[in-house]
Structure formats: structure tokens, C-alpha cells
Short mmCIF file of C-alpha atoms in Angstrom, two decimals:
data_model
loop_
_atom_site.label_atom_id
_atom_site.label_comp_id
_atom_site.label_asym_id
_atom_site.label_seq_id
_atom_site.Cartn_x
_atom_site.Cartn_y
_atom_site.Cartn_z
CA MET A 1 99.77 123.52 79.94
CA ARG A 2 97.25 120.70 80.13
CA GLY A 3 97.29 117.64 77.73
CA VAL A 4 94.62 116.85 75.49
CA GLY A 5 92.07 113.76 75.19
CA VAL A 6 92.14 112.97 78.49
CA GLU A 7 88.48 111.41 79.40
CA GLN A 8 88.33 109.09 82.34
CA PRO A 9 89.58 109.74 86.17
CA LEU A 10 92.95 108.69 87.69
CA SER A 11 93.10 107.12 90.69
CA ILE A 12 96.32 108.35 92.50
CA ALA A 13 98.14 107.61 95.77
CA VAL A 14 101.18 109.15 97.42
CA ALA A 15 102.95 107.00 99.84
CA GLN A 16 106.14 106.79 102.22
CA PRO A 17 106.74 103.74 103.31
CA ARG A 18 109.56 103.37 106.10
CA CYS A 19 112.81 103.11 104.70
CA ILE A 20 116.42 100.83 105.78
CA ALA A 21 119.28 102.88 104.52
CA PHE A 22 120.89 100.60 101.62
CA ASP A 23 118.86 98.10 101.50
CA VAL A 24 116.62 97.92 98.74
CA THR A 25 115.58 94.41 99.31
CA SER A 26 113.85 95.23 102.42
CA ASN A 27 112.53 98.54 100.82
CA ALA A 28 111.44 96.88 97.67
CA VAL A 29 109.04 95.09 100.02
CA ALA A 30 107.45 97.75 101.77
CA HIS A 31 107.13 98.95 98.77
CA ALA A 32 105.22 96.29 97.13
CA GLN A 33 102.86 96.47 100.27
CA ALA A 34 102.44 99.86 99.66
CA VAL A 35 101.70 99.14 96.21
CA ARG A 36 98.80 97.16 97.44
CA ALA A 37 97.41 99.17 100.27
CA ALA A 38 97.31 101.91 98.42
CA GLU A 39 94.10 100.59 95.27
CA ALA A 40 95.29 103.47 92.86
CA ARG A 41 96.26 102.96 89.32
CA VAL A 42 99.43 105.50 90.24
CA VAL A 43 101.45 105.41 93.51
CA VAL A 44 104.06 108.07 94.09
CA PHE A 45 107.59 107.33 96.29
CA PRO A 46 109.22 110.06 97.74
CA GLU A 47 112.81 110.46 96.69
CA MET A 48 115.28 107.58 96.51
CA SER A 49 112.91 105.89 98.93
CA LEU A 50 114.22 102.03 97.64
CA THR A 51 117.57 102.96 99.22
CA GLY A 52 117.15 105.99 101.54
CA TYR A 53 118.41 109.38 101.22
CA GLU A 54 121.82 108.16 101.07
CA LEU A 55 124.19 110.10 98.55
CA ASP A 56 126.73 106.94 97.72
CA ALA A 57 124.32 104.26 97.50
CA GLU A 58 124.64 102.04 94.57
CA PRO A 59 122.70 102.60 91.10
CA VAL A 60 119.53 99.71 90.79
CA SER A 61 119.26 99.16 87.33
CA PRO A 62 115.45 98.58 85.79
CA ASP A 63 116.28 94.97 85.21
CA ASP A 64 117.67 94.81 89.41
CA GLU A 65 116.38 91.43 90.13
CA ARG A 66 115.43 92.76 93.58
CA LEU A 67 112.33 95.10 92.52
CA ALA A 68 110.52 91.76 91.68
CA PRO A 69 108.32 92.61 94.93
CA ILE A 70 106.98 95.72 93.02
CA VAL A 71 106.57 94.29 89.87
CA ALA A 72 105.01 91.69 90.90
CA ALA A 73 102.27 93.96 92.69
CA CYS A 74 102.00 95.69 90.25
CA ALA A 75 100.94 93.03 87.99
CA GLU A 76 98.52 92.17 91.02
CA THR A 77 96.90 95.57 90.87
CA GLY A 78 97.22 97.17 87.76
CA THR A 79 99.07 99.79 89.43
CA LEU A 80 102.00 102.27 88.10
CA ALA A 81 104.49 102.55 90.62
CA LEU A 82 106.42 105.69 90.44
CA VAL A 83 109.97 104.83 92.67
CA GLY A 84 112.72 106.80 93.79
CA ALA A 85 116.56 105.45 92.94
CA PRO A 86 119.49 106.29 92.26
CA VAL A 87 119.97 105.10 88.36
CA PRO A 88 122.16 104.79 85.88
CA GLY A 89 124.11 107.85 84.72
CA PRO A 90 124.23 108.29 87.88
CA ARG A 91 121.23 109.86 88.64
CA ILE A 92 118.59 110.37 91.52
CA GLY A 93 116.14 109.29 89.32
CA ILE A 94 112.33 107.82 88.99
CA LEU A 95 111.79 104.39 88.11
CA ALA A 96 108.61 103.41 86.28
CA VAL A 97 107.58 99.94 87.37
CA ASP A 98 104.11 97.94 86.28
CA GLY A 99 103.36 94.42 85.66
CA ASP A 100 105.96 93.65 82.70
CA GLY A 101 108.77 95.28 84.90
CA ALA A 102 110.93 99.12 85.43
CA ARG A 103 112.39 101.11 83.27
CA VAL A 104 113.88 105.03 84.01
CA ALA A 105 111.55 107.28 83.86
CA TYR A 106 112.87 110.67 84.99
CA GLY A 107 116.34 111.89 85.81
CA LYS A 108 116.09 114.96 88.96
CA VAL A 109 117.16 118.15 87.06
CA TYR A 110 117.98 120.76 89.77
CA LEU A 111 120.74 118.96 91.77
CA HIS A 112 121.26 120.49 94.86
CA GLY A 113 124.00 120.97 97.17
CA SER A 114 126.48 117.60 97.56
CA GLU A 115 124.57 115.71 94.94
CA ALA A 116 126.07 117.01 92.45
CA ALA A 117 129.24 115.24 93.48
CA HIS A 118 127.40 112.27 92.96
CA PHE A 119 125.33 112.60 89.86
CA VAL A 120 124.36 114.42 86.67
CA PRO A 121 121.18 115.79 86.02
CA GLY A 122 118.36 114.60 83.80
CA GLU A 123 115.85 116.48 81.49
CA PRO A 124 112.41 116.99 81.83
CA ALA A 125 109.70 114.46 81.29
CA VAL A 126 106.45 113.27 80.90
CA ILE A 127 104.60 109.87 82.18
CA GLU A 128 101.41 109.01 79.98
CA VAL A 129 98.55 106.99 82.18
CA ASP A 130 95.13 106.18 80.37
CA GLY A 131 95.58 109.23 78.49
CA TRP A 132 97.01 111.04 81.50
CA ARG A 133 99.96 113.45 80.78
CA LEU A 134 102.20 113.11 84.15
CA GLY A 135 105.04 115.52 84.59
CA LEU A 136 107.77 114.27 86.55
CA ALA A 137 109.93 115.73 89.36
CA VAL A 138 111.93 115.03 92.36
CA CYS A 139 112.78 117.18 95.60
CA ARG A 140 114.37 120.68 94.16
CA ASP A 141 112.85 120.64 91.01
CA THR A 142 109.49 121.34 92.81
CA GLY A 143 111.34 124.64 94.32
CA VAL A 144 112.22 126.13 90.58
CA PRO A 145 109.47 127.31 88.66
CA GLU A 146 111.28 127.19 85.32
CA HIS A 147 111.16 123.21 86.01
CA ALA A 148 107.47 123.45 85.77
CA ALA A 149 107.13 125.47 83.37
CA LYS A 150 109.64 123.79 81.03
CA THR A 151 107.63 120.66 81.93
CA ALA A 152 104.17 122.08 81.22
CA ALA A 153 105.31 122.85 77.68
CA LEU A 154 105.30 119.29 76.79
CA GLY A 155 101.91 119.34 77.81
CA ILE A 156 100.51 117.93 81.44
CA ASP A 157 97.55 116.82 83.27
CA GLY A 158 99.20 116.63 86.46
CA TYR A 159 102.60 117.45 88.00
CA VAL A 160 104.04 114.50 90.54
CA ALA A 161 106.91 114.64 92.70
CA GLY A 162 108.77 112.22 94.92
CA VAL A 163 110.59 114.71 98.01
CA VAL A 164 113.04 114.47 100.98
CA HIS A 165 112.19 117.65 102.98
CA ALA A 166 112.92 118.01 107.10
CA ASP A 167 110.26 118.05 109.85
CA HIS A 168 110.31 121.71 109.72
CA GLU A 169 109.48 122.08 105.80
CA ALA A 170 106.23 120.35 106.08
CA GLU A 171 104.68 123.10 104.85
CA VAL A 172 106.97 123.56 101.55
CA HIS A 173 105.14 120.50 99.77
CA GLY A 174 102.15 122.46 99.85
CA GLU A 175 103.18 126.34 99.01
CA ARG A 176 105.07 124.65 95.46
CA ALA A 177 102.14 122.81 94.50
CA ARG A 178 99.29 125.78 94.88
CA ARG A 179 102.09 127.94 93.31
CA VAL A 180 102.28 124.78 90.16
CA ALA A 181 98.80 124.38 89.95
CA ALA A 182 97.75 128.33 90.01
CA ASP A 183 100.79 128.50 87.03
CA HIS A 184 100.05 125.71 84.67
CA GLY A 185 96.30 124.74 85.95
CA VAL A 186 97.12 120.75 86.66
CA TRP A 187 96.71 118.63 89.43
CA VAL A 188 99.83 118.24 91.54
CA ALA A 189 100.91 115.03 94.15
CA THR A 190 103.67 115.06 96.51
CA ALA A 191 105.41 111.66 98.20
CA ALA A 192 107.13 113.27 101.09
CA PHE A 193 110.09 110.46 103.24
CA ALA A 194 108.67 109.65 107.00
CA GLY A 195 110.97 108.28 108.93
CA PRO A 196 114.51 108.97 109.26
CA THR A 197 117.22 109.00 106.25
CA GLY A 198 120.50 110.07 105.31
CA GLY A 199 122.01 113.49 104.62
CA GLY A 200 121.34 114.58 108.07
CA PHE A 201 117.58 114.18 107.92
CA ASP A 202 117.23 112.49 111.15
CA ARG A 203 113.74 113.73 111.17
CA THR A 204 111.60 114.13 107.78
CA SER A 205 108.21 115.68 107.50
CA GLY A 206 105.89 112.82 105.57
CA ARG A 207 103.09 114.45 104.71
CA SER A 208 102.66 113.66 101.66
CA GLY A 209 99.59 115.55 99.73
CA ILE A 210 97.41 115.73 96.70
CA TRP A 211 96.07 119.12 95.49
CA SER A 212 93.87 119.80 92.65
CA ALA A 213 94.14 122.04 89.23
CA ASP A 214 92.23 124.85 91.90
CA GLY A 215 95.31 124.67 94.28
CA GLU A 216 93.00 122.79 96.92
CA LEU A 217 94.21 120.04 99.40
CA VAL A 218 92.01 116.65 98.45
CA ALA A 219 94.38 113.90 100.93
CA GLU A 220 97.12 114.56 102.87
CA ALA A 221 99.05 111.56 105.05
CA SER A 222 100.37 112.44 108.45
CA ALA A 223 104.44 112.59 109.46
CA ALA A 224 104.17 109.12 110.17
CA PRO A 225 105.93 106.57 108.18
CA ASP A 226 103.56 103.79 106.55
CA GLU A 227 100.95 106.24 105.66
CA ILE A 228 98.83 106.38 102.12
CA ALA A 229 96.97 109.53 100.62
CA ARG A 230 94.63 108.96 97.67
CA ALA A 231 92.52 110.42 95.50
CA VAL A 232 91.29 110.79 91.90
CA PHE A 233 92.22 113.43 88.97
CA ILE A 234 89.64 114.28 87.10
CA LYS A 235 89.45 116.34 84.01
#
């Protein structure tokens, strides 16, 4: 279900910066570099990109001073960064960061496996950027059609997600994105972890991508860390 009143295009990027386990300070610098390199209005990052997929990582508060490099980069570029992190709740969340600071925008709804021992589920959510309504998702959410349906019911023009998948699961992004596009007629952007991380993910998929509302792949990164893919959402 599309939102209403969308006029101008929206430049969007999916980024997959390399990550040092638990090192929020270093990872925030990498995120800031990606924001500057992306040259996009919105930059989407993978699941738990700020800490790595480390289920025992401490939640990152929106007022954490370690986020300052990302805030500064967003202020310089006019970017909204959607950063993956454990957040208060605790939830596997998305921090929406711009030049004014950070806020918790979303908590993963469909927890997977041992995640439920560490986190509580969130609720479907939408964030609005320049008249575009973007539905938010984290990893397993994208594999549950009910999640996209409930999010679309809020009125969306795009569906953006941060994920962690193993290297042999690279095709999953496209399969799920095409399903969401077909079911709801919206753009889809998926930022996928690249490089090793916790939870047994010694080899991750990378290959972050962006799909049109017709389900066409319009931009894709490789499997390597530090790559960025960009596209422009148009109505």
C-alpha cells in the first residue's frame, strides 16, 4: 500500500561497512565514512551493524556520545542514516541518525532462535523522509509475509531492511524483495552484512541491493565489505 503525496525522487543507498565486534567507536567512524561516500538522502545499514551480530552486546542509547561521528557526517551531507544496533528494550533495533542526533526508529518484530533469550520484539513501524513513507524491517522480518503486510497497512512507498545472512544465502535478499514488491507495489532496499561477524556467521553474504516497485534489481553491491549500492526511488 503506497503512501500519498510523494512528488520528488528519493536517493537511497545500502551500505555494508566492515565491522569490529563490540567496537562501537570504530564502527561509528566506518559508518560516518559510508555516509559521506554514499551521497544519498537515506543510507541503510545491516542488522546490528554498529556492534556486529553479537547477541550479548550492550544496547546503544540514542544519546550515546560514540554516535557523534555519524551525526556529524549526516549534518554535513543532509543524510538520514538507518543504523543497525541493539537498542534499549532491549531490542534488535534501527537507530535513525541525522544531523540533529539519533532516535530509536524500530525494533525487530520476528526474533530468530537464540535472539529471544536476549531481546524483546518490537512493532511494525514507518519513517517518513521528504514525503516518502519507508517501512522498516530487520532480517527475519523480511521472510515473514505478514510483516510486510502489516507494515504496508500503515501506508508505505518503500520497504527498507538491514540483514545478516550467510554467504550461501545471498539469493534470499532478491527473493524476498521481489515478493514484497509484487505484493505491495513498493521499492525495496536491503543492506546486508559483509565480512565476518558473531553468531556463527564467519562468512556473510554482502550483496546489498535495491529493487524497484516492479521487482527489478536496480543496484547491487558485491560480497566485499565497505561497498555501497545506490539508486533513486521514483514514484
